[in-house]
Amino acid sequence: MIRNTQRGIDVKIFNVDGKTNFVDDNNVFVGFDKEGLCCENFGYIFTMFIPEDMDSLYSDIKESILEGYNFDINFIKDFPHPEYYENGGAKCFRLEKDGEEAYLTIYNYHNGYYSHGFEFVNDEEIIEEGRL
């Protein structure tokens, strides 16, 4: 268990068996395959705003330390891949605490051969799973 102070959110992050799991205090988690290959751009980012599109993810990231945020199991926002990639996409998940919001976005853009699996799970119930 580590604090993700580099990106600004206090979330338990586990890196196990080629996957990164982001876990909140309610045992809700997002799992993301982190095994990289060539010809892809993948990863995750925390922001304090809902990204308008994937290009907006690279601006205005606040570095404040936020503790006690939990996933909103009713919120998932999809992003298609930018025009300069052939395949992939992104998923944005909301975290909440006392009326404040933060966002985890996982993404993968590639040429069609390098997808990454993900799942959004509430305790043992799969909310959504798929590939980016």
PDB file of N, CA and C in Angstrom, residues 15-104:
ATOM      1  N   ASN A  15       0.446  -2.607  -6.944  1.00  0.00           N
ATOM      2  CA  ASN A  15       0.991  -3.074  -8.217  1.00  0.00           C
ATOM      3  C   ASN A  15       1.316  -4.553  -8.052  1.00  0.00           C
ATOM      4  N   VAL A  16       0.464  -5.409  -8.635  1.00  0.00           N
ATOM      5  CA  VAL A  16       0.597  -6.851  -8.463  1.00  0.00           C
ATOM      6  C   VAL A  16       0.360  -7.550  -9.798  1.00  0.00           C
ATOM      7  N   ASP A  17       1.196  -8.496 -10.132  1.00  0.00           N
ATOM      8  CA  ASP A  17       1.001  -9.351 -11.310  1.00  0.00           C
ATOM      9  C   ASP A  17       0.719  -8.558 -12.581  1.00  0.00           C
ATOM     10  N   GLY A  18       1.458  -7.483 -12.812  1.00  0.00           N
ATOM     11  CA  GLY A  18       1.290  -6.712 -14.033  1.00  0.00           C
ATOM     12  C   GLY A  18       0.052  -5.845 -14.070  1.00  0.00           C
ATOM     13  N   LYS A  19      -0.561  -5.607 -12.905  1.00  0.00           N
ATOM     14  CA  LYS A  19      -1.767  -4.780 -12.835  1.00  0.00           C
ATOM     15  C   LYS A  19      -1.591  -3.720 -11.760  1.00  0.00           C
ATOM     16  N   THR A  20      -2.266  -2.590 -11.935  1.00  0.00           N
ATOM     17  CA  THR A  20      -2.334  -1.557 -10.910  1.00  0.00           C
ATOM     18  C   THR A  20      -3.770  -1.508 -10.418  1.00  0.00           C
ATOM     19  N   ASN A  21      -3.963  -1.614  -9.112  1.00  0.00           N
ATOM     20  CA  ASN A  21      -5.287  -1.532  -8.497  1.00  0.00           C
ATOM     21  C   ASN A  21      -5.351  -0.289  -7.630  1.00  0.00           C
ATOM     22  N   PHE A  22      -6.397   0.520  -7.842  1.00  0.00           N
ATOM     23  CA  PHE A  22      -6.668   1.721  -7.058  1.00  0.00           C
ATOM     24  C   PHE A  22      -7.842   1.378  -6.151  1.00  0.00           C
ATOM     25  N   VAL A  23      -7.641   1.372  -4.829  1.00  0.00           N
ATOM     26  CA  VAL A  23      -8.646   0.870  -3.892  1.00  0.00           C
ATOM     27  C   VAL A  23      -9.025   1.963  -2.894  1.00  0.00           C
ATOM     28  N   ASP A  24     -10.344   2.152  -2.684  1.00  0.00           N
ATOM     29  CA  ASP A  24     -10.788   3.124  -1.687  1.00  0.00           C
ATOM     30  C   ASP A  24     -11.137   2.421  -0.375  1.00  0.00           C
ATOM     31  N   ASP A  25     -11.570   3.203   0.601  1.00  0.00           N
ATOM     32  CA  ASP A  25     -11.882   2.662   1.930  1.00  0.00           C
ATOM     33  C   ASP A  25     -13.114   1.768   1.946  1.00  0.00           C
ATOM     34  N   ASN A  26     -13.963   1.821   0.902  1.00  0.00           N
ATOM     35  CA  ASN A  26     -15.162   0.988   0.822  1.00  0.00           C
ATOM     36  C   ASN A  26     -14.929  -0.290   0.031  1.00  0.00           C
ATOM     37  N   ASN A  27     -13.670  -0.596  -0.284  1.00  0.00           N
ATOM     38  CA  ASN A  27     -13.282  -1.760  -1.074  1.00  0.00           C
ATOM     39  C   ASN A  27     -13.831  -1.695  -2.500  1.00  0.00           C
ATOM     40  N   VAL A  28     -13.993  -0.488  -3.013  1.00  0.00           N
ATOM     41  CA  VAL A  28     -14.306  -0.283  -4.421  1.00  0.00           C
ATOM     42  C   VAL A  28     -12.974  -0.047  -5.098  1.00  0.00           C
ATOM     43  N   PHE A  29     -12.764  -0.686  -6.240  1.00  0.00           N
ATOM     44  CA  PHE A  29     -11.481  -0.480  -6.896  1.00  0.00           C
ATOM     45  C   PHE A  29     -11.592  -0.460  -8.404  1.00  0.00           C
ATOM     46  N   VAL A  30     -10.582   0.172  -8.994  1.00  0.00           N
ATOM     47  CA  VAL A  30     -10.354   0.136 -10.437  1.00  0.00           C
ATOM     48  C   VAL A  30      -9.063  -0.625 -10.624  1.00  0.00           C
ATOM     49  N   GLY A  31      -9.114  -1.699 -11.404  1.00  0.00           N
ATOM     50  CA  GLY A  31      -7.924  -2.463 -11.754  1.00  0.00           C
ATOM     51  C   GLY A  31      -7.573  -2.205 -13.204  1.00  0.00           C
ATOM     52  N   PHE A  32      -6.264  -2.056 -13.500  1.00  0.00           N
ATOM     53  CA  PHE A  32      -5.828  -1.686 -14.842  1.00  0.00           C
ATOM     54  C   PHE A  32      -4.568  -2.464 -15.191  1.00  0.00           C
ATOM     55  N   ASP A  33      -4.587  -3.122 -16.332  1.00  0.00           N
ATOM     56  CA  ASP A  33      -3.434  -3.872 -16.828  1.00  0.00           C
ATOM     57  C   ASP A  33      -2.339  -2.887 -17.196  1.00  0.00           C
ATOM     58  N   LYS A  34      -1.161  -3.020 -16.587  1.00  0.00           N
ATOM     59  CA  LYS A  34      -0.085  -2.063 -16.849  1.00  0.00           C
ATOM     60  C   LYS A  34       1.071  -2.641 -17.659  1.00  0.00           C
ATOM     61  N   GLU A  35       0.882  -3.796 -18.251  1.00  0.00           N
ATOM     62  CA  GLU A  35       1.931  -4.398 -19.062  1.00  0.00           C
ATOM     63  C   GLU A  35       2.022  -3.673 -20.398  1.00  0.00           C
ATOM     64  N   GLY A  36       3.076  -2.926 -20.595  1.00  0.00           N
ATOM     65  CA  GLY A  36       3.224  -2.122 -21.800  1.00  0.00           C
ATOM     66  C   GLY A  36       3.966  -2.828 -22.910  1.00  0.00           C
ATOM     67  N   LEU A  37       3.630  -2.464 -24.126  1.00  0.00           N
ATOM     68  CA  LEU A  37       4.309  -2.944 -25.325  1.00  0.00           C
ATOM     69  C   LEU A  37       4.622  -1.728 -26.183  1.00  0.00           C
ATOM     70  N   CYS A  38       5.169  -1.956 -27.332  1.00  0.00           N
ATOM     71  CA  CYS A  38       5.479  -0.827 -28.204  1.00  0.00           C
ATOM     72  C   CYS A  38       4.204  -0.247 -28.822  1.00  0.00           C
ATOM     73  N   CYS A  39       4.341   0.892 -29.444  1.00  0.00           N
ATOM     74  CA  CYS A  39       3.268   1.484 -30.257  1.00  0.00           C
ATOM     75  C   CYS A  39       2.007   1.804 -29.466  1.00  0.00           C
ATOM     76  N   GLU A  40       2.147   2.227 -28.214  1.00  0.00           N
ATOM     77  CA  GLU A  40       0.994   2.595 -27.416  1.00  0.00           C
ATOM     78  C   GLU A  40       1.366   3.720 -26.458  1.00  0.00           C
ATOM     79  N   ASN A  41       0.360   4.417 -26.001  1.00  0.00           N
ATOM     80  CA  ASN A  41       0.496   5.461 -24.995  1.00  0.00           C
ATOM     81  C   ASN A  41      -0.551   5.147 -23.943  1.00  0.00           C
ATOM     82  N   PHE A  42      -0.137   4.677 -22.761  1.00  0.00           N
ATOM     83  CA  PHE A  42      -1.112   4.280 -21.748  1.00  0.00           C
ATOM     84  C   PHE A  42      -0.666   4.745 -20.371  1.00  0.00           C
ATOM     85  N   GLY A  43      -1.614   4.782 -19.453  1.00  0.00           N
ATOM     86  CA  GLY A  43      -1.300   5.145 -18.086  1.00  0.00           C
ATOM     87  C   GLY A  43      -2.534   5.603 -17.348  1.00  0.00           C
ATOM     88  N   TYR A  44      -2.314   6.382 -16.297  1.00  0.00           N
ATOM     89  CA  TYR A  44      -3.414   6.939 -15.522  1.00  0.00           C
ATOM     90  C   TYR A  44      -3.005   8.314 -15.019  1.00  0.00           C
ATOM     91  N   ILE A  45      -4.012   9.091 -14.652  1.00  0.00           N
ATOM     92  CA  ILE A  45      -3.760  10.420 -14.125  1.00  0.00           C
ATOM     93  C   ILE A  45      -4.909  10.802 -13.189  1.00  0.00           C
ATOM     94  N   PHE A  46      -4.579  11.519 -12.127  1.00  0.00           N
ATOM     95  CA  PHE A  46      -5.574  12.080 -11.220  1.00  0.00           C
ATOM     96  C   PHE A  46      -5.717  13.565 -11.519  1.00  0.00           C
ATOM     97  N   THR A  47      -6.966  14.054 -11.542  1.00  0.00           N
ATOM     98  CA  THR A  47      -7.231  15.476 -11.752  1.00  0.00           C
ATOM     99  C   THR A  47      -8.300  15.935 -10.780  1.00  0.00           C
ATOM    100  N   MET A  48      -8.453  17.244 -10.684  1.00  0.00           N
ATOM    101  CA  MET A  48      -9.476  17.827  -9.830  1.00  0.00           C
ATOM    102  C   MET A  48     -10.677  18.283 -10.648  1.00  0.00           C
ATOM    103  N   PHE A  49     -10.760  17.875 -11.901  1.00  0.00           N
ATOM    104  CA  PHE A  49     -11.832  18.291 -12.801  1.00  0.00           C
ATOM    105  C   PHE A  49     -12.147  17.135 -13.732  1.00  0.00           C
ATOM    106  N   ILE A  50     -13.360  17.146 -14.297  1.00  0.00           N
ATOM    107  CA  ILE A  50     -13.714  16.164 -15.319  1.00  0.00           C
ATOM    108  C   ILE A  50     -13.045  16.619 -16.611  1.00  0.00           C
ATOM    109  N   PRO A  51     -12.189  15.802 -17.178  1.00  0.00           N
ATOM    110  CA  PRO A  51     -11.574  16.205 -18.441  1.00  0.00           C
ATOM    111  C   PRO A  51     -12.633  16.375 -19.534  1.00  0.00           C
ATOM    112  N   GLU A  52     -12.479  17.397 -20.340  1.00  0.00           N
ATOM    113  CA  GLU A  52     -13.379  17.603 -21.480  1.00  0.00           C
ATOM    114  C   GLU A  52     -13.067  16.618 -22.593  1.00  0.00           C
ATOM    115  N   ASP A  53     -11.801  16.323 -22.775  1.00  0.00           N
ATOM    116  CA  ASP A  53     -11.325  15.352 -23.747  1.00  0.00           C
ATOM    117  C   ASP A  53      -9.931  14.927 -23.286  1.00  0.00           C
ATOM    118  N   MET A  54      -9.330  14.016 -23.989  1.00  0.00           N
ATOM    119  CA  MET A  54      -8.041  13.517 -23.540  1.00  0.00           C
ATOM    120  C   MET A  54      -6.937  14.565 -23.614  1.00  0.00           C
ATOM    121  N   ASP A  55      -7.016  15.496 -24.521  1.00  0.00           N
ATOM    122  CA  ASP A  55      -5.993  16.528 -24.600  1.00  0.00           C
ATOM    123  C   ASP A  55      -5.992  17.416 -23.364  1.00  0.00           C
ATOM    124  N   SER A  56      -7.127  17.564 -22.694  1.00  0.00           N
ATOM    125  CA  SER A  56      -7.197  18.422 -21.509  1.00  0.00           C
ATOM    126  C   SER A  56      -6.592  17.757 -20.276  1.00  0.00           C
ATOM    127  N   LEU A  57      -6.267  16.483 -20.333  1.00  0.00           N
ATOM    128  CA  LEU A  57      -5.677  15.809 -19.181  1.00  0.00           C
ATOM    129  C   LEU A  57      -4.292  16.327 -18.836  1.00  0.00           C
ATOM    130  N   TYR A  58      -3.645  16.962 -19.752  1.00  0.00           N
ATOM    131  CA  TYR A  58      -2.266  17.356 -19.530  1.00  0.00           C
ATOM    132  C   TYR A  58      -2.138  18.783 -19.041  1.00  0.00           C
ATOM    133  N   SER A  59      -3.208  19.351 -18.478  1.00  0.00           N
ATOM    134  CA  SER A  59      -3.136  20.722 -17.980  1.00  0.00           C
ATOM    135  C   SER A  59      -3.881  20.859 -16.659  1.00  0.00           C
ATOM    136  N   ASP A  60      -3.491  21.850 -15.880  1.00  0.00           N
ATOM    137  CA  ASP A  60      -4.191  22.254 -14.658  1.00  0.00           C
ATOM    138  C   ASP A  60      -4.347  21.154 -13.610  1.00  0.00           C
ATOM    139  N   ILE A  61      -3.356  20.310 -13.419  1.00  0.00           N
ATOM    140  CA  ILE A  61      -3.432  19.274 -12.388  1.00  0.00           C
ATOM    141  C   ILE A  61      -3.004  19.885 -11.060  1.00  0.00           C
ATOM    142  N   LYS A  62      -3.881  19.821 -10.077  1.00  0.00           N
ATOM    143  CA  LYS A  62      -3.561  20.350  -8.763  1.00  0.00           C
ATOM    144  C   LYS A  62      -2.805  19.299  -7.973  1.00  0.00           C
ATOM    145  N   GLU A  63      -1.847  19.714  -7.194  1.00  0.00           N
ATOM    146  CA  GLU A  63      -0.982  18.792  -6.466  1.00  0.00           C
ATOM    147  C   GLU A  63      -1.329  18.685  -4.987  1.00  0.00           C
ATOM    148  N   SER A  64      -2.497  19.152  -4.568  1.00  0.00           N
ATOM    149  CA  SER A  64      -2.855  19.078  -3.154  1.00  0.00           C
ATOM    150  C   SER A  64      -3.073  17.629  -2.722  1.00  0.00           C
ATOM    151  N   ILE A  65      -2.838  17.358  -1.461  1.00  0.00           N
ATOM    152  CA  ILE A  65      -3.016  16.011  -0.912  1.00  0.00           C
ATOM    153  C   ILE A  65      -4.470  15.871  -0.456  1.00  0.00           C
ATOM    154  N   LEU A  66      -5.157  14.883  -0.985  1.00  0.00           N
ATOM    155  CA  LEU A  66      -6.561  14.650  -0.656  1.00  0.00           C
ATOM    156  C   LEU A  66      -6.687  13.293   0.021  1.00  0.00           C
ATOM    157  N   GLU A  67      -7.305  13.258   1.188  1.00  0.00           N
ATOM    158  CA  GLU A  67      -7.457  12.009   1.923  1.00  0.00           C
ATOM    159  C   GLU A  67      -8.920  11.648   2.060  1.00  0.00           C
ATOM    160  N   GLY A  68      -9.219  10.353   2.098  1.00  0.00           N
ATOM    161  CA  GLY A  68     -10.560   9.881   2.379  1.00  0.00           C
ATOM    162  C   GLY A  68     -11.533   9.924   1.220  1.00  0.00           C
ATOM    163  N   TYR A  69     -11.056  10.091   0.023  1.00  0.00           N
ATOM    164  CA  TYR A  69     -11.939  10.084  -1.145  1.00  0.00           C
ATOM    165  C   TYR A  69     -12.328   8.651  -1.481  1.00  0.00           C
ATOM    166  N   ASN A  70     -13.585   8.463  -1.917  1.00  0.00           N
ATOM    167  CA  ASN A  70     -14.091   7.149  -2.317  1.00  0.00           C
ATOM    168  C   ASN A  70     -14.709   7.235  -3.703  1.00  0.00           C
ATOM    169  N   PHE A  71     -14.649   6.126  -4.436  1.00  0.00           N
ATOM    170  CA  PHE A  71     -15.202   6.076  -5.776  1.00  0.00           C
ATOM    171  C   PHE A  71     -16.715   6.227  -5.762  1.00  0.00           C
ATOM    172  N   ASP A  72     -17.253   6.952  -6.726  1.00  0.00           N
ATOM    173  CA  ASP A  72     -18.682   7.035  -6.989  1.00  0.00           C
ATOM    174  C   ASP A  72     -19.000   5.881  -7.939  1.00  0.00           C
ATOM    175  N   ILE A  73     -19.694   4.866  -7.442  1.00  0.00           N
ATOM    176  CA  ILE A  73     -19.929   3.670  -8.259  1.00  0.00           C
ATOM    177  C   ILE A  73     -20.928   3.909  -9.387  1.00  0.00           C
ATOM    178  N   ASN A  74     -21.528   5.085  -9.433  1.00  0.00           N
ATOM    179  CA  ASN A  74     -22.501   5.408 -10.484  1.00  0.00           C
ATOM    180  C   ASN A  74     -21.941   6.326 -11.562  1.00  0.00           C
ATOM    181  N   PHE A  75     -20.627   6.549 -11.560  1.00  0.00           N
ATOM    182  CA  PHE A  75     -20.037   7.480 -12.529  1.00  0.00           C
ATOM    183  C   PHE A  75     -18.888   6.823 -13.285  1.00  0.00           C
ATOM    184  N   ILE A  76     -19.024   6.763 -14.605  1.00  0.00           N
ATOM    185  CA  ILE A  76     -17.942   6.375 -15.515  1.00  0.00           C
ATOM    186  C   ILE A  76     -18.120   7.217 -16.769  1.00  0.00           C
ATOM    187  N   LYS A  77     -17.072   7.894 -17.181  1.00  0.00           N
ATOM    188  CA  LYS A  77     -17.124   8.676 -18.419  1.00  0.00           C
ATOM    189  C   LYS A  77     -16.149   8.066 -19.413  1.00  0.00           C
ATOM    190  N   ASP A  78     -16.624   7.854 -20.641  1.00  0.00           N
ATOM    191  CA  ASP A  78     -15.801   7.279 -21.702  1.00  0.00           C
ATOM    192  C   ASP A  78     -15.243   8.373 -22.601  1.00  0.00           C
ATOM    193  N   PHE A  79     -14.032   8.149 -23.079  1.00  0.00           N
ATOM    194  CA  PHE A  79     -13.416   9.015 -24.079  1.00  0.00           C
ATOM    195  C   PHE A  79     -12.997   8.156 -25.265  1.00  0.00           C
ATOM    196  N   PRO A  80     -13.283   8.585 -26.469  1.00  0.00           N
ATOM    197  CA  PRO A  80     -12.754   7.871 -27.639  1.00  0.00           C
ATOM    198  C   PRO A  80     -11.273   8.216 -27.803  1.00  0.00           C
ATOM    199  N   HIS A  81     -10.616   7.481 -28.673  1.00  0.00           N
ATOM    200  CA  HIS A  81      -9.207   7.782 -28.924  1.00  0.00           C
ATOM    201  C   HIS A  81      -9.093   9.055 -29.762  1.00  0.00           C
ATOM    202  N   PRO A  82      -8.025   9.840 -29.550  1.00  0.00           N
ATOM    203  CA  PRO A  82      -7.813  11.019 -30.401  1.00  0.00           C
ATOM    204  C   PRO A  82      -7.598  10.593 -31.857  1.00  0.00           C
ATOM    205  N   GLU A  83      -7.819  11.497 -32.769  1.00  0.00           N
ATOM    206  CA  GLU A  83      -7.722  11.188 -34.197  1.00  0.00           C
ATOM    207  C   GLU A  83      -6.348  10.675 -34.606  1.00  0.00           C
ATOM    208  N   TYR A  84      -5.298  11.070 -33.904  1.00  0.00           N
ATOM    209  CA  TYR A  84      -3.950  10.673 -34.299  1.00  0.00           C
ATOM    210  C   TYR A  84      -3.578   9.269 -33.834  1.00  0.00           C
ATOM    211  N   TYR A  85      -4.494   8.541 -33.172  1.00  0.00           N
ATOM    212  CA  TYR A  85      -4.319   7.119 -32.860  1.00  0.00           C
ATOM    213  C   TYR A  85      -5.422   6.338 -33.551  1.00  0.00           C
ATOM    214  N   GLU A  86      -5.138   5.076 -33.851  1.00  0.00           N
ATOM    215  CA  GLU A  86      -6.122   4.243 -34.544  1.00  0.00           C
ATOM    216  C   GLU A  86      -7.139   3.602 -33.608  1.00  0.00           C
ATOM    217  N   ASN A  87      -6.742   3.305 -32.364  1.00  0.00           N
ATOM    218  CA  ASN A  87      -7.611   2.582 -31.431  1.00  0.00           C
ATOM    219  C   ASN A  87      -7.366   3.040 -30.007  1.00  0.00           C
ATOM    220  N   GLY A  88      -8.140   2.478 -29.101  1.00  0.00           N
ATOM    221  CA  GLY A  88      -7.984   2.755 -27.684  1.00  0.00           C
ATOM    222  C   GLY A  88      -9.078   3.657 -27.162  1.00  0.00           C
ATOM    223  N   GLY A  89      -8.850   4.205 -26.006  1.00  0.00           N
ATOM    224  CA  GLY A  89      -9.809   5.081 -25.371  1.00  0.00           C
ATOM    225  C   GLY A  89      -9.403   5.337 -23.939  1.00  0.00           C
ATOM    226  N   ALA A  90     -10.325   5.905 -23.180  1.00  0.00           N
ATOM    227  CA  ALA A  90     -10.064   6.214 -21.781  1.00  0.00           C
ATOM    228  C   ALA A  90     -11.362   6.089 -20.992  1.00  0.00           C
ATOM    229  N   LYS A  91     -11.215   5.854 -19.708  1.00  0.00           N
ATOM    230  CA  LYS A  91     -12.332   5.804 -18.764  1.00  0.00           C
ATOM    231  C   LYS A  91     -11.995   6.726 -17.605  1.00  0.00           C
ATOM    232  N   CYS A  92     -12.962   7.531 -17.226  1.00  0.00           N
ATOM    233  CA  CYS A  92     -12.794   8.463 -16.112  1.00  0.00           C
ATOM    234  C   CYS A  92     -13.715   8.027 -14.977  1.00  0.00           C
ATOM    235  N   PHE A  93     -13.179   7.970 -13.758  1.00  0.00           N
ATOM    236  CA  PHE A  93     -13.915   7.553 -12.565  1.00  0.00           C
ATOM    237  C   PHE A  93     -13.883   8.692 -11.549  1.00  0.00           C
ATOM    238  N   ARG A  94     -15.040   8.981 -10.952  1.00  0.00           N
ATOM    239  CA  ARG A  94     -15.123  10.068  -9.974  1.00  0.00           C
ATOM    240  C   ARG A  94     -14.843   9.531  -8.574  1.00  0.00           C
ATOM    241  N   LEU A  95     -14.114  10.326  -7.783  1.00  0.00           N
ATOM    242  CA  LEU A  95     -13.904  10.083  -6.363  1.00  0.00           C
ATOM    243  C   LEU A  95     -14.546  11.251  -5.621  1.00  0.00           C
ATOM    244  N   GLU A  96     -15.162  10.978  -4.465  1.00  0.00           N
ATOM    245  CA  GLU A  96     -15.875  12.019  -3.732  1.00  0.00           C
ATOM    246  C   GLU A  96     -15.498  12.005  -2.256  1.00  0.00           C
ATOM    247  N   LYS A  97     -15.574  13.207  -1.672  1.00  0.00           N
ATOM    248  CA  LYS A  97     -15.401  13.348  -0.224  1.00  0.00           C
ATOM    249  C   LYS A  97     -16.053  14.652   0.200  1.00  0.00           C
ATOM    250  N   ASP A  98     -17.046  14.574   1.051  1.00  0.00           N
ATOM    251  CA  ASP A  98     -17.688  15.770   1.628  1.00  0.00           C
ATOM    252  C   ASP A  98     -18.068  16.797   0.568  1.00  0.00           C
ATOM    253  N   GLY A  99     -18.657  16.349  -0.530  1.00  0.00           N
ATOM    254  CA  GLY A  99     -19.105  17.247  -1.582  1.00  0.00           C
ATOM    255  C   GLY A  99     -18.022  17.691  -2.553  1.00  0.00           C
ATOM    256  N   GLU A 100     -16.782  17.298  -2.320  1.00  0.00           N
ATOM    257  CA  GLU A 100     -15.698  17.629  -3.235  1.00  0.00           C
ATOM    258  C   GLU A 100     -15.451  16.439  -4.157  1.00  0.00           C
ATOM    259  N   GLU A 101     -14.877  16.715  -5.339  1.00  0.00           N
ATOM    260  CA  GLU A 101     -14.658  15.676  -6.335  1.00  0.00           C
ATOM    261  C   GLU A 101     -13.224  15.683  -6.835  1.00  0.00           C
ATOM    262  N   ALA A 102     -12.750  14.504  -7.190  1.00  0.00           N
ATOM    263  CA  ALA A 102     -11.482  14.307  -7.884  1.00  0.00           C
ATOM    264  C   ALA A 102     -11.742  13.200  -8.898  1.00  0.00           C
ATOM    265  N   TYR A 103     -10.836  13.023  -9.847  1.00  0.00           N
ATOM    266  CA  TYR A 103     -11.074  12.066 -10.933  1.00  0.00           C
ATOM    267  C   TYR A 103      -9.823  11.254 -11.229  1.00  0.00           C
ATOM    268  N   LEU A 104     -10.038   9.962 -11.438  1.00  0.00           N
ATOM    269  CA  LEU A 104      -9.000   9.060 -11.920  1.00  0.00           C
ATOM    270  C   LEU A 104      -9.349   8.729 -13.359  1.00  0.00           C
TER     271      LEU A 104
END
